[in-house]
Every structure is written in structure tokens, then in C-alpha cells.
Coordinates of N, CA and C in Angstrom, one line a residue:
M1 N 4.2 5.2 -25.0 CA 3.5 6.4 -25.4 C 4.2 7.7 -24.9
A2 N 4.3 8.7 -25.7 CA 5.0 9.9 -25.3 C 4.3 10.6 -24.2
V3 N 5.0 11.2 -23.2 CA 4.4 11.9 -22.1 C 3.6 13.1 -22.7
G4 N 2.4 13.2 -22.2 CA 1.5 14.3 -22.7 C 0.9 14.1 -24.0
E5 N 1.1 12.9 -24.6 CA 0.5 12.7 -26.0 C -1.0 12.7 -25.8
R6 N -1.7 13.4 -26.7 CA -3.1 13.4 -26.8 C -3.6 12.7 -28.0
V7 N -4.7 12.0 -27.9 CA -5.1 11.1 -29.0 C -6.6 11.5 -29.4
A8 N -6.7 11.7 -30.7 CA -8.1 12.0 -31.2 C -8.5 11.0 -32.2
I9 N -9.8 10.7 -32.2 CA -10.5 9.9 -33.2 C -11.3 10.9 -34.1
V10 N -11.0 10.8 -35.4 CA -11.8 11.6 -36.3 C -12.6 10.7 -37.3
T11 N -13.9 10.6 -37.1 CA -14.6 9.7 -38.0 C -14.7 10.4 -39.4
G12 N -14.7 9.6 -40.4 CA -14.7 10.1 -41.8 C -13.5 11.0 -42.0
G13 N -12.4 10.6 -41.5 CA -11.2 11.5 -41.5 C -10.3 11.4 -42.8
S14 N -10.7 10.6 -43.7 CA -9.8 10.4 -44.9 C -10.0 11.4 -46.0
R15 N -11.1 12.2 -46.0 CA -11.4 13.1 -47.1 C -12.2 14.3 -46.6
G16 N -12.3 15.3 -47.5 CA -13.2 16.4 -47.2 C -12.9 17.1 -45.9
I17 N -14.0 17.5 -45.2 CA -13.9 18.2 -44.0 C -13.1 17.4 -43.0
G18 N -13.3 16.1 -42.9 CA -12.6 15.2 -42.0 C -11.1 15.3 -42.2
R19 N -10.6 15.4 -43.4 CA -9.2 15.5 -43.6 C -8.7 16.8 -43.2
G20 N -9.5 17.9 -43.4 CA -9.1 19.2 -42.9 C -8.9 19.2 -41.4
I21 N -9.8 18.5 -40.7 CA -9.7 18.4 -39.3 C -8.5 17.6 -38.8
V22 N -8.2 16.5 -39.5 CA -7.0 15.7 -39.2 C -5.8 16.5 -39.2
G23 N -5.7 17.3 -40.3 CA -4.5 18.1 -40.5 C -4.3 19.2 -39.4
E24 N -5.4 19.8 -39.0 CA -5.3 20.8 -37.9 C -4.9 20.2 -36.6
L25 N -5.5 19.0 -36.3 CA -5.2 18.3 -35.0 C -3.8 17.9 -35.0
A26 N -3.3 17.4 -36.1 CA -1.9 17.0 -36.2 C -1.0 18.2 -35.9
A27 N -1.3 19.3 -36.4 CA -0.5 20.5 -36.2 C -0.5 20.9 -34.7
L28 N -1.5 20.5 -34.0 CA -1.6 20.7 -32.5 C -0.9 19.6 -31.7
K29 N -0.3 18.7 -32.5 CA 0.5 17.6 -31.8 C -0.4 16.5 -31.3
Y30 N -1.6 16.4 -31.8 CA -2.4 15.2 -31.4 C -2.0 14.0 -32.2
S31 N -1.9 12.8 -31.6 CA -1.9 11.6 -32.4 C -3.3 11.4 -32.9
V32 N -3.4 10.9 -34.2 CA -4.8 11.0 -34.8 C -5.1 9.6 -35.3
V33 N -6.3 9.1 -35.0 CA -6.9 7.9 -35.6 C -7.8 8.4 -36.7
V34 N -7.5 8.0 -37.9 CA -8.2 8.4 -39.1 C -9.2 7.3 -39.4
N35 N -10.5 7.5 -39.0 CA -11.5 6.5 -39.3 C -12.0 6.6 -40.7
Y36 N -12.2 5.5 -41.4 CA -12.7 5.6 -42.8 C -13.6 4.4 -43.0
R37 N -14.4 4.5 -44.0 CA -15.4 3.4 -44.3 C -14.9 2.6 -45.5
S38 N -14.3 3.1 -46.5 CA -14.0 2.3 -47.7 C -12.7 2.6 -48.4
D39 N -12.2 3.9 -48.4 CA -11.1 4.3 -49.2 C -9.8 4.2 -48.4
G40 N -9.2 3.0 -48.4 CA -8.0 2.8 -47.6 C -6.8 3.7 -48.0
E41 N -6.7 3.9 -49.4 CA -5.6 4.7 -49.9 C -5.7 6.2 -49.4
A42 N -6.9 6.7 -49.4 CA -7.1 8.0 -48.9 C -6.8 8.1 -47.4
A43 N -7.1 7.1 -46.7 CA -6.8 7.1 -45.2 C -5.3 7.1 -45.0
E44 N -4.6 6.2 -45.8 CA -3.2 6.2 -45.6 C -2.5 7.5 -46.0
S45 N -3.1 8.2 -47.0 CA -2.6 9.5 -47.4 C -2.8 10.5 -46.3
A46 N -4.0 10.4 -45.7 CA -4.3 11.4 -44.5 C -3.4 11.1 -43.4
C47 N -3.1 9.8 -43.1 CA -2.2 9.5 -42.0 C -0.8 10.0 -42.3
R48 N -0.3 9.9 -43.5 CA 1.0 10.4 -43.8 C 1.1 11.9 -43.7
D49 N 0.0 12.5 -44.1 CA 0.0 14.0 -44.0 C 0.0 14.4 -42.6
A50 N -0.8 13.7 -41.7 CA -0.8 14.0 -40.3 C 0.6 13.9 -39.7
L51 N 1.4 12.9 -40.0 CA 2.7 12.9 -39.5 C 3.6 14.0 -40.0
T52 N 3.4 14.4 -41.3 CA 4.1 15.5 -41.8 C 3.7 16.8 -41.1
R53 N 2.5 16.9 -40.7 CA 2.0 18.2 -40.0 C 2.4 18.2 -38.5
G54 N 2.9 17.1 -38.0 CA 3.3 17.2 -36.6 C 2.7 16.1 -35.7
A55 N 1.8 15.3 -36.1 CA 1.3 14.3 -35.3 C 2.4 13.3 -34.8
P56 N 2.4 13.0 -33.5 CA 3.4 12.0 -33.0 C 3.2 10.6 -33.7
R57 N 1.9 10.3 -33.8 CA 1.5 9.0 -34.5 C 0.2 9.2 -35.2
S58 N 0.0 8.3 -36.2 CA -1.3 8.3 -36.8 C -1.7 6.9 -37.2
L59 N -2.9 6.6 -37.3 CA -3.4 5.2 -37.6 C -4.7 5.3 -38.3
G60 N -4.8 4.6 -39.4 CA -6.1 4.5 -40.1 C -6.9 3.2 -39.6
I61 N -8.1 3.4 -39.2 CA -8.9 2.3 -38.8 C -10.2 2.3 -39.6
R62 N -10.4 1.2 -40.3 CA -11.6 1.0 -41.1 C -12.8 0.6 -40.2
A63 N -13.9 1.4 -40.3 CA -15.1 1.0 -39.6 C -16.3 1.9 -40.1
D64 N -17.4 1.2 -40.4 CA -18.6 1.9 -40.8 C -19.3 2.3 -39.5
V65 N -19.4 3.6 -39.2 CA -20.0 4.0 -38.0 C -21.4 3.6 -37.8
A66 N -22.1 3.3 -38.9 CA -23.5 2.9 -38.9 C -23.6 1.5 -38.3
D67 N -22.5 0.7 -38.3 CA -22.4 -0.6 -37.7 C -21.9 -0.5 -36.3
L68 N -22.8 -0.7 -35.3 CA -22.5 -0.4 -33.9 C -21.4 -1.3 -33.4
Q69 N -21.3 -2.5 -33.9 CA -20.2 -3.4 -33.5 C -18.8 -2.8 -34.0
A70 N -18.9 -2.3 -35.3 CA -17.7 -1.7 -35.8 C -17.2 -0.5 -35.0
G71 N -18.2 0.2 -34.6 CA -17.9 1.4 -33.7 C -17.2 1.0 -32.4
R72 N -17.7 -0.1 -31.8 CA -17.0 -0.6 -30.6 C -15.6 -1.0 -30.9
I73 N -15.4 -1.7 -32.0 CA -14.1 -2.2 -32.4 C -13.2 -1.0 -32.6
L74 N -13.7 0.1 -33.2 CA -12.9 1.3 -33.4 C -12.4 1.8 -32.0
V75 N -13.2 1.8 -31.0 CA -12.8 2.3 -29.7 C -11.8 1.3 -29.1
E76 N -12.0 0.0 -29.2 CA -11.1 -0.9 -28.7 C -9.7 -0.9 -29.3
R77 N -9.7 -0.8 -30.6 CA -8.4 -0.7 -31.3 C -7.6 0.6 -31.0
T78 N -8.4 1.7 -30.8 CA -7.7 2.9 -30.4 C -7.1 2.7 -29.0
L79 N -7.8 2.2 -28.1 CA -7.2 2.0 -26.8 C -6.1 1.0 -26.8
A80 N -6.2 -0.1 -27.6 CA -5.1 -1.0 -27.7 C -3.8 -0.4 -28.2
E81 N -4.0 0.5 -29.2 CA -2.8 1.1 -29.8 C -2.2 2.3 -29.0
F82 N -3.1 3.1 -28.4 CA -2.7 4.4 -27.8 C -2.9 4.4 -26.3
G83 N -3.8 3.6 -25.8 CA -4.1 3.6 -24.3 C -5.0 4.7 -23.8
R84 N -5.5 5.6 -24.7 CA -6.3 6.7 -24.2 C -7.1 7.3 -25.4
I85 N -8.1 8.0 -25.1 CA -8.8 8.8 -26.1 C -9.1 10.2 -25.4
D86 N -8.5 11.2 -26.0 CA -8.7 12.6 -25.4 C -9.8 13.3 -26.2
L87 N -10.1 13.0 -27.4 CA -11.0 13.7 -28.3 C -11.6 12.8 -29.3
L88 N -13.0 13.0 -29.4 CA -13.7 12.3 -30.4 C -14.3 13.4 -31.3
V89 N -14.1 13.3 -32.6 CA -14.7 14.3 -33.5 C -15.7 13.4 -34.4
N90 N -17.0 13.6 -34.2 CA -18.0 12.9 -35.0 C -18.2 13.7 -36.2
N91 N -17.5 13.3 -37.3 CA -17.5 14.0 -38.5 C -18.1 13.3 -39.7
A92 N -18.1 11.9 -39.6 CA -18.5 11.1 -40.7 C -20.0 11.4 -41.1
G93 N -20.3 11.5 -42.4 CA -21.6 11.8 -42.8 C -21.8 11.6 -44.3
V94 N -23.0 11.3 -44.7 CA -23.3 11.1 -46.1 C -24.5 12.0 -46.5
A95 N -24.6 12.3 -47.8 CA -25.8 12.9 -48.3 C -26.6 11.8 -49.0
P96 N -27.8 12.1 -49.3 CA -28.6 11.0 -50.0 C -28.0 10.8 -51.4
E97 N -28.0 9.5 -51.8 CA -27.4 9.2 -53.1 C -28.1 9.9 -54.3
V98 N -29.4 10.2 -54.1 CA -30.2 10.9 -55.1 C -31.1 11.9 -54.3
R99 N -31.0 13.2 -54.8 CA -31.9 14.2 -54.1 C -33.3 14.0 -54.6
L100 N -34.2 13.7 -53.7 CA -35.6 13.5 -54.1 C -36.5 14.5 -53.3
D101 N -37.6 14.8 -54.0 CA -38.6 15.7 -53.3 C -39.1 14.9 -52.0
L102 N -39.4 15.7 -51.0 CA -39.8 15.2 -49.7 C -40.9 14.1 -49.9
L103 N -41.8 14.3 -50.8 CA -42.9 13.4 -51.0 C -42.5 12.1 -51.6
N104 N -41.3 12.1 -52.1 CA -40.7 10.8 -52.8 C -39.6 10.2 -52.0
T105 N -39.2 10.7 -50.9 CA -38.1 10.2 -50.1 C -38.4 8.7 -49.8
T106 N -37.4 7.9 -50.0 CA -37.5 6.4 -49.8 C -37.1 6.0 -48.4
A107 N -37.6 4.9 -48.0 CA -37.2 4.3 -46.7 C -35.8 3.9 -46.7
E108 N -35.3 3.4 -47.9 CA -33.9 3.0 -48.0 C -33.0 4.1 -47.8
S109 N -33.3 5.3 -48.5 CA -32.4 6.4 -48.3 C -32.4 7.0 -46.9
W110 N -33.6 7.0 -46.3 CA -33.8 7.5 -44.9 C -32.9 6.6 -44.0
D111 N -33.0 5.3 -44.1 CA -32.3 4.4 -43.2 C -30.8 4.6 -43.4
R112 N -30.4 4.7 -44.6 CA -28.9 4.9 -44.9 C -28.4 6.2 -44.3
V113 N -29.1 7.3 -44.6 CA -28.6 8.6 -44.2 C -28.6 8.7 -42.7
L114 N -29.7 8.3 -42.0 CA -29.8 8.5 -40.6 C -29.0 7.5 -39.9
G115 N -28.7 6.3 -40.5 CA -27.8 5.3 -39.9 C -26.4 5.8 -39.7
I116 N -25.9 6.5 -40.8 CA -24.5 7.0 -40.7 C -24.5 8.3 -40.0
N117 N -25.4 9.2 -40.3 CA -25.3 10.6 -39.8 C -25.8 10.8 -38.4
L118 N -26.7 9.9 -37.9 CA -27.3 10.1 -36.6 C -27.2 8.9 -35.6
R119 N -27.6 7.7 -36.0 CA -27.6 6.6 -35.2 C -26.2 6.2 -34.8
G120 N -25.3 6.1 -35.8 CA -23.9 5.7 -35.6 C -23.2 6.7 -34.6
P121 N -23.2 8.0 -34.9 CA -22.6 8.9 -34.0 C -23.1 8.9 -32.5
F122 N -24.4 8.7 -32.4 CA -25.0 8.6 -31.0 C -24.4 7.5 -30.3
F123 N -24.4 6.3 -30.8 CA -23.9 5.1 -30.1 C -22.4 5.1 -30.0
L124 N -21.7 5.6 -31.0 CA -20.2 5.8 -30.8 C -19.9 6.7 -29.7
T125 N -20.6 7.8 -29.6 CA -20.4 8.8 -28.5 C -20.6 8.1 -27.2
Q126 N -21.7 7.4 -27.1 CA -22.0 6.6 -25.9 C -20.9 5.8 -25.4
A127 N -20.3 5.0 -26.4 CA -19.2 4.1 -26.1 C -17.9 4.9 -25.7
V128 N -17.6 6.0 -26.4 CA -16.4 6.8 -26.1 C -16.6 7.5 -24.8
A129 N -17.8 8.0 -24.5 CA -18.0 8.8 -23.3 C -17.8 7.9 -22.1
A130 N -18.3 6.6 -22.2 CA -18.1 5.7 -21.1 C -16.6 5.4 -20.9
T131 N -15.9 5.3 -22.0 CA -14.4 5.1 -21.9 C -13.7 6.3 -21.3
M132 N -14.1 7.5 -21.7 CA -13.5 8.7 -21.2 C -13.7 8.8 -19.7
I133 N -14.9 8.5 -19.2 CA -15.1 8.5 -17.8 C -14.2 7.6 -17.0
E134 N -14.0 6.4 -17.5 CA -13.0 5.5 -16.9 C -11.6 6.0 -16.9
L135 N -11.2 6.6 -18.1 CA -9.9 7.2 -18.2 C -9.7 8.4 -17.3
L136 N -10.7 9.2 -17.1 CA -10.6 10.3 -16.2 C -10.5 9.8 -14.7
R137 N -11.2 8.8 -14.4 CA -11.1 8.3 -13.0 C -9.8 7.7 -12.7
A138 N -9.2 7.1 -13.8 CA -7.9 6.5 -13.6 C -6.7 7.5 -13.7
G139 N -7.1 8.8 -14.1 CA -6.0 9.8 -14.2 C -5.2 9.7 -15.5
T140 N -5.8 9.0 -16.4 CA -5.1 8.8 -17.7 C -5.2 10.0 -18.6
V141 N -6.4 10.6 -18.6 CA -6.6 11.8 -19.4 C -7.1 12.9 -18.5
V142 N -7.0 14.1 -19.0 CA -7.5 15.3 -18.3 C -8.3 16.2 -19.4
D143 N -9.5 16.5 -19.0 CA -10.3 17.4 -19.8 C -10.5 16.9 -21.2
P144 N -11.1 15.7 -21.4 CA -11.4 15.1 -22.7 C -12.6 15.9 -23.3
Q145 N -12.7 15.8 -24.6 CA -13.7 16.5 -25.3 C -14.4 15.7 -26.4
I146 N -15.6 16.0 -26.8 CA -16.3 15.4 -27.9 C -16.8 16.6 -28.7
I147 N -16.6 16.5 -30.0 CA -17.1 17.5 -31.0 C -17.9 16.9 -32.0
F148 N -19.1 17.4 -32.3 CA -20.0 17.0 -33.3 C -19.9 18.0 -34.5
V149 N -19.6 17.5 -35.7 CA -19.7 18.3 -36.9 C -21.0 18.1 -37.5
T150 N -21.8 19.1 -37.6 CA -23.2 19.0 -38.1 C -23.3 19.6 -39.5
S151 N -24.2 20.5 -39.6 CA -24.4 21.2 -40.9 C -25.4 22.3 -40.8
I152 N -25.2 23.3 -41.7 CA -26.2 24.4 -41.7 C -27.6 23.8 -42.0
S153 N -27.6 22.6 -42.6 CA -28.9 21.9 -42.9 C -29.6 21.4 -41.6
S154 N -29.0 21.5 -40.5 CA -29.7 21.2 -39.2 C -30.7 22.3 -38.9
A155 N -30.6 23.5 -39.5 CA -31.5 24.6 -39.2 C -32.2 25.1 -40.5
F156 N -31.7 24.7 -41.7 CA -32.3 25.2 -42.9 C -33.0 24.0 -43.6
A157 N -34.2 24.3 -44.1 CA -35.0 23.2 -44.7 C -34.6 23.1 -46.2
S158 N -34.3 21.9 -46.6 CA -34.1 21.6 -48.1 C -35.0 20.4 -48.4
V159 N -36.1 20.7 -49.1 CA -37.2 19.7 -49.3 C -36.7 18.6 -50.3
N160 N -35.6 18.8 -50.9 CA -35.1 17.7 -51.8 C -34.1 16.8 -51.2
R161 N -33.9 17.0 -49.9 CA -33.0 16.1 -49.1 C -33.4 16.2 -47.7
G162 N -34.7 15.9 -47.5 CA -35.2 15.9 -46.1 C -34.5 15.0 -45.1
D163 N -34.1 13.8 -45.6 CA -33.5 12.8 -44.7 C -32.2 13.4 -44.2
Y164 N -31.4 14.1 -45.0 CA -30.2 14.7 -44.6 C -30.4 15.8 -43.5
C165 N -31.4 16.6 -43.8 CA -31.7 17.7 -42.8 C -32.2 17.2 -41.5
V166 N -33.0 16.1 -41.5 CA -33.4 15.5 -40.3 C -32.3 14.9 -39.5
S167 N -31.4 14.3 -40.2 CA -30.2 13.6 -39.6 C -29.3 14.7 -38.9
K168 N -29.1 15.8 -39.5 CA -28.3 16.8 -39.0 C -28.9 17.6 -37.8
A169 N -30.2 17.8 -38.0 CA -31.0 18.4 -36.9 C -31.0 17.5 -35.6
G170 N -31.1 16.2 -35.9 CA -31.1 15.3 -34.8 C -29.7 15.2 -34.1
L171 N -28.7 15.3 -35.0 CA -27.3 15.3 -34.4 C -27.0 16.5 -33.6
S172 N -27.6 17.6 -34.0 CA -27.4 18.8 -33.1 C -28.0 18.6 -31.8
M173 N -29.2 18.0 -31.7 CA -29.8 17.7 -30.4 C -28.9 16.7 -29.6
V174 N -28.4 15.7 -30.3 CA -27.5 14.7 -29.6 C -26.4 15.4 -29.0
A175 N -25.8 16.4 -29.6 CA -24.7 17.2 -29.0 C -25.2 17.9 -27.8
Q176 N -26.4 18.5 -27.8 CA -26.9 19.1 -26.6 C -27.1 18.1 -25.5
L177 N -27.6 17.0 -25.8 CA -27.9 16.0 -24.8 C -26.6 15.5 -24.1
F178 N -25.6 15.2 -24.9 CA -24.4 14.7 -24.3 C -23.7 15.8 -23.6
A179 N -23.8 17.1 -24.0 CA -23.2 18.2 -23.3 C -23.8 18.3 -21.9
T180 N -25.1 18.1 -21.8 CA -25.8 18.2 -20.6 C -25.4 17.1 -19.7
R181 N -25.4 15.9 -20.2 CA -25.1 14.7 -19.4 C -23.7 14.6 -18.9
L182 N -22.7 15.0 -19.7 CA -21.3 14.8 -19.5 C -20.6 15.9 -18.8
A183 N -21.3 17.1 -18.6 CA -20.6 18.2 -17.9 C -20.1 17.8 -16.5
D184 N -21.0 17.1 -15.8 CA -20.6 16.7 -14.4 C -19.5 15.7 -14.4
E185 N -19.3 15.0 -15.5 CA -18.2 14.0 -15.6 C -16.9 14.6 -16.0
G186 N -16.9 15.9 -16.4 CA -15.6 16.6 -16.8 C -15.3 16.5 -18.2
I187 N -16.4 16.2 -19.0 CA -16.2 16.1 -20.5 C -17.0 17.2 -21.2
R188 N -16.3 18.0 -21.9 CA -17.0 19.1 -22.7 C -17.4 18.6 -24.1
V189 N -18.6 19.0 -24.5 CA -19.2 18.6 -25.8 C -19.7 19.8 -26.5
N190 N -19.2 20.0 -27.7 CA -19.6 21.2 -28.5 C -19.9 20.8 -30.0
E191 N -20.5 21.7 -30.7 CA -20.9 21.4 -32.1 C -20.3 22.4 -33.0
V192 N -19.7 22.0 -34.1 CA -19.2 22.8 -35.1 C -20.2 22.7 -36.3
R193 N -20.8 23.8 -36.8 CA -21.8 23.7 -37.8 C -21.3 24.4 -39.1
P194 N -20.8 23.6 -40.0 CA -20.3 24.2 -41.3 C -21.5 24.6 -42.2
G195 N -21.2 25.6 -43.0 CA -22.1 26.0 -44.1 C -21.8 25.4 -45.4
I196 N -21.6 26.1 -46.4 CA -21.4 25.6 -47.8 C -19.9 25.4 -47.9
I197 N -19.5 24.2 -47.9 CA -18.1 23.8 -47.9 C -17.7 23.1 -49.2
A198 N -16.6 23.5 -49.8 CA -16.1 22.9 -51.0 C -15.5 21.5 -50.7
T199 N -16.3 20.5 -51.0 CA -15.8 19.1 -50.8 C -16.4 18.3 -52.0
D200 N -16.0 17.0 -52.0 CA -16.6 16.1 -53.0 C -18.1 16.0 -52.9
M201 N -18.6 16.2 -51.6 CA -20.0 16.1 -51.4 C -20.8 17.2 -52.1
T202 N -20.2 18.3 -52.3 CA -20.9 19.5 -52.9 C -20.5 19.7 -54.4
D203 N -19.7 18.8 -54.9 CA -19.3 18.9 -56.3 C -20.5 19.0 -57.3
S204 N -21.5 18.2 -57.0 CA -22.6 18.2 -57.9 C -23.5 19.5 -58.0
V205 N -23.3 20.3 -57.0 CA -24.0 21.6 -56.9 C -23.1 22.8 -57.0
R206 N -21.9 22.6 -57.4 CA -20.9 23.6 -57.4 C -21.3 24.8 -58.2
D207 N -21.8 24.6 -59.5 CA -22.2 25.7 -60.3 C -23.4 26.5 -59.7
V208 N -24.3 25.8 -59.1 CA -25.5 26.5 -58.5 C -25.1 27.4 -57.4
Y209 N -24.2 26.9 -56.5 CA -23.8 27.7 -55.4 C -22.8 28.7 -55.7
D210 N -22.0 28.5 -56.8 CA -21.1 29.6 -57.3 C -21.9 30.8 -57.6
R211 N -23.1 30.6 -58.2 CA -23.9 31.8 -58.6 C -24.6 32.4 -57.4
R212 N -25.1 31.5 -56.5 CA -25.8 32.0 -55.3 C -24.9 32.7 -54.3
I213 N -23.7 32.2 -54.2 CA -22.7 32.9 -53.3 C -22.3 34.3 -53.9
A214 N -22.1 34.3 -55.2 CA -21.8 35.6 -55.9 C -22.9 36.6 -55.8
A215 N -24.2 36.1 -55.7 CA -25.3 36.9 -55.6 C -25.6 37.4 -54.1
G216 N -24.8 36.9 -53.2 CA -24.9 37.4 -51.8 C -25.5 36.4 -50.8
L217 N -25.7 35.1 -51.2 CA -26.3 34.2 -50.3 C -25.5 34.1 -49.0
V218 N -24.2 34.1 -49.1 CA -23.3 34.1 -47.9 C -22.7 35.5 -47.8
P219 N -22.8 36.1 -46.6 CA -22.2 37.4 -46.4 C -20.8 37.5 -46.7
I220 N -20.0 36.5 -46.3 CA -18.6 36.4 -46.7 C -18.6 35.7 -48.0
R221 N -18.5 36.4 -49.1 CA -18.8 35.8 -50.4 C -17.8 34.8 -51.0
R222 N -17.7 33.7 -50.4 CA -16.8 32.6 -50.9 C -17.3 31.3 -50.4
W223 N -16.8 30.2 -51.0 CA -17.0 28.9 -50.4 C -16.2 28.7 -49.1
G224 N -16.7 28.0 -48.2 CA -15.9 27.5 -47.1 C -15.0 26.4 -47.5
T225 N -14.0 26.1 -46.8 CA -13.0 25.0 -47.1 C -12.9 24.1 -45.9
P226 N -12.5 22.9 -46.1 CA -12.2 22.0 -45.0 C -11.3 22.6 -44.0
V227 N -10.3 23.4 -44.4 CA -9.4 24.0 -43.4 C -10.1 25.0 -42.5
D228 N -11.1 25.7 -43.1 CA -11.9 26.6 -42.2 C -12.6 25.8 -41.1
V229 N -13.1 24.7 -41.4 CA -13.8 23.8 -40.4 C -12.7 23.2 -39.4
G230 N -11.6 22.8 -40.0 CA -10.6 22.2 -39.2 C -10.0 23.2 -38.2
R231 N -9.9 24.5 -38.5 CA -9.4 25.5 -37.6 C -10.4 25.7 -36.4
A232 N -11.7 25.6 -36.7 CA -12.6 25.8 -35.6 C -12.5 24.6 -34.7
V233 N -12.4 23.4 -35.2 CA -12.3 22.2 -34.4 C -11.0 22.3 -33.6
G234 N -9.9 22.8 -34.3 CA -8.6 22.9 -33.6 C -8.7 23.9 -32.5
A235 N -9.4 25.0 -32.6 CA -9.5 25.9 -31.5 C -10.1 25.3 -30.3
L236 N -11.1 24.5 -30.5 CA -11.8 23.8 -29.4 C -10.8 22.7 -28.8
A237 N -10.2 22.0 -29.7 CA -9.3 20.9 -29.3 C -8.0 21.5 -28.5
N238 N -7.7 22.7 -28.8 CA -6.5 23.3 -28.2 C -6.8 24.0 -26.8
D239 N -8.0 23.7 -26.3 CA -8.5 24.2 -25.0 C -8.6 25.7 -25.0
S240 N -9.0 26.3 -26.1 CA -9.2 27.8 -26.2 C -10.5 28.2 -25.5
F241 N -11.4 27.2 -25.3 CA -12.7 27.5 -24.7 C -13.0 26.5 -23.5
P242 N -12.2 26.7 -22.4 CA -12.3 25.8 -21.3 C -13.6 25.9 -20.5
Y243 N -14.3 27.0 -20.7 CA -15.6 27.2 -19.9 C -16.8 27.2 -20.8
T244 N -16.7 26.4 -21.9 CA -17.7 26.4 -22.9 C -18.1 24.9 -23.2
T245 N -19.4 24.6 -23.1 CA -19.9 23.3 -23.5 C -21.3 23.5 -24.0
G246 N -21.7 22.7 -24.9 CA -23.1 22.8 -25.5 C -23.2 23.9 -26.5
E247 N -22.1 24.5 -26.9 CA -22.2 25.6 -27.8 C -22.2 25.2 -29.3
V248 N -22.8 26.0 -30.1 CA -22.8 25.8 -31.6 C -21.8 26.8 -32.2
F249 N -20.8 26.4 -32.9 CA -19.8 27.2 -33.5 C -20.1 27.2 -35.0
H250 N -20.6 28.3 -35.6 CA -20.9 28.4 -37.0 C -19.7 28.7 -37.8
V251 N -19.5 27.9 -38.8 CA -18.4 28.1 -39.8 C -19.0 28.2 -41.1
D252 N -19.7 29.3 -41.4 CA -20.6 29.4 -42.6 C -20.5 30.7 -43.3
G253 N -19.5 31.6 -43.0 CA -19.4 32.9 -43.6 C -20.6 33.8 -43.3
G254 N -21.3 33.5 -42.2 CA -22.5 34.3 -41.9 C -23.8 33.9 -42.5
L255 N -23.8 32.7 -43.1 CA -25.0 32.2 -43.8 C -26.2 32.1 -42.8
H256 N -25.9 31.8 -41.6 CA -27.0 31.6 -40.6 C -27.6 32.9 -40.1
L257 N -27.0 34.0 -40.5 CA -27.6 35.3 -40.0 C -28.9 35.6 -40.6
R258 N -29.8 36.1 -39.8 CA -31.1 36.6 -40.3 C -31.0 38.0 -40.8
K259 N -31.5 38.3 -41.9 CA -31.4 39.6 -42.5 C -32.6 40.0 -43.3
L260 N -33.0 41.3 -43.3 CA -34.1 41.7 -44.0 C -33.7 42.4 -45.3

């Protein structure tokens, strides 16, 4: 392993926001583990792009973060390949397969969305944090970090996808909890909260939000991009905020601002 090599795990790193994050971390000379659930070709492409952007090494690891055993294997394989974990980016997430009124939300959709968006990241973070503490005590890593990618939906109510909103609101609290618990251990934890980002997840509502953004919904009148989110994660990963933990970094063009 190269001297000074830093290693990042990015869940859901093969597409969308995750891929934007992978590219920015690669440019910062992180070796990157691209976690993916099903699309191996997309993960391989993201790994190749990471090497082109400057990553010393990249590796795709298939694991469904909702499966706790798969999450543990993700950690074990990363350690076996790289010997360290300096950064975990909890990015993987799904929207409901069908948007339903709150009164019609199904248990199946609830379990799927919260399993991937909330339960999985909680227990993966638990496993990675324990590993980081051991690595810190051994002197293998210095100043490791955990970053949660949540959503504007953690604070904005959308009654046709309540399960998604609950999952992201819960994940925001998970970030606060781990920030509080891990500060004494020397691990900083922060949250990056994207707004309306142009990805495959938002393709189905593209026309609606084109009109709403043009009408002033977002003060900076454009869609956000995965690169916008990646740059925010990169600023944190590059140790630009060494005295900051438990903070929420909005990447939403000002959407969160209250205005009359």
C-alpha cells in the first residue's frame, strides 16, 4: 500500500450522486471502494473513471447495505484489500417504487425503503466506526471521517412518499448520534443534505421540477448535479473542516431557506 494512501468506501457509488462523490474523492487521491447493489458494469465504469481521475486504486464490491451480513463483508473485504478505512460515505438510497398517498403507504414499501436508507447505514456505520477506532489505536489511520448523504426530504414533507421522508429524517438523526458518540474517539461525522439533484432517481419528475425551479422554487434557479454534491463531500474529505462535526451541509441552491 502506498505511503499516505487514504481509503474511502462509497455506498451506492456506481451511479448518480454516488458516482459524483467517487470522482471527487479520486481527484483527492483517495483509493475508492465503489459499493453497488446490482449493476456491476456501472461499478466497473465508476472504478475506471476513479483511476482516470487520480485514485491510486479502486475496487467495486457488491453488497446490499440492507443486508447486515453483506455490510460486514463489505468492511472485511475492504480491510483485506487495503488494510484501512479512512472515510465512509453513506450514500446508498432508494425512493419508493411507486409514489403513494400517505394513507395508502404499504408495509412492503416501508420496509424496503427504510431497510436500505436507514437500517443498513446505521449498522454499517456501527461496524465501520468500531473498525476505525481499532485502526486509530493501532496508528494505521489519522482523523477518519464518516459522512451521511441525506436529502432535503429529511426536513420537507412529501405526503406521496412518506416512507422516503421518514428514512431521510431518521438518517439525519443517525448522523447526529454518531457525531456525538464518536467525537471523543477522534472520528468526525457530518451530513451532506442534497436538494433537487438531476439523477435517474428524479427522471420521472423532471418536467414538474423544471417548471417549479423556473418559477423560483430554488433561489439558485437550476437543478443540482452529482458533482455539486461530490464537491461538498470532497471538501469535508480533504480536511477543510477539521473543527466541525455533527454539521449539516446543504447542497440545495438555497431551497432550505425560509422566505416570505
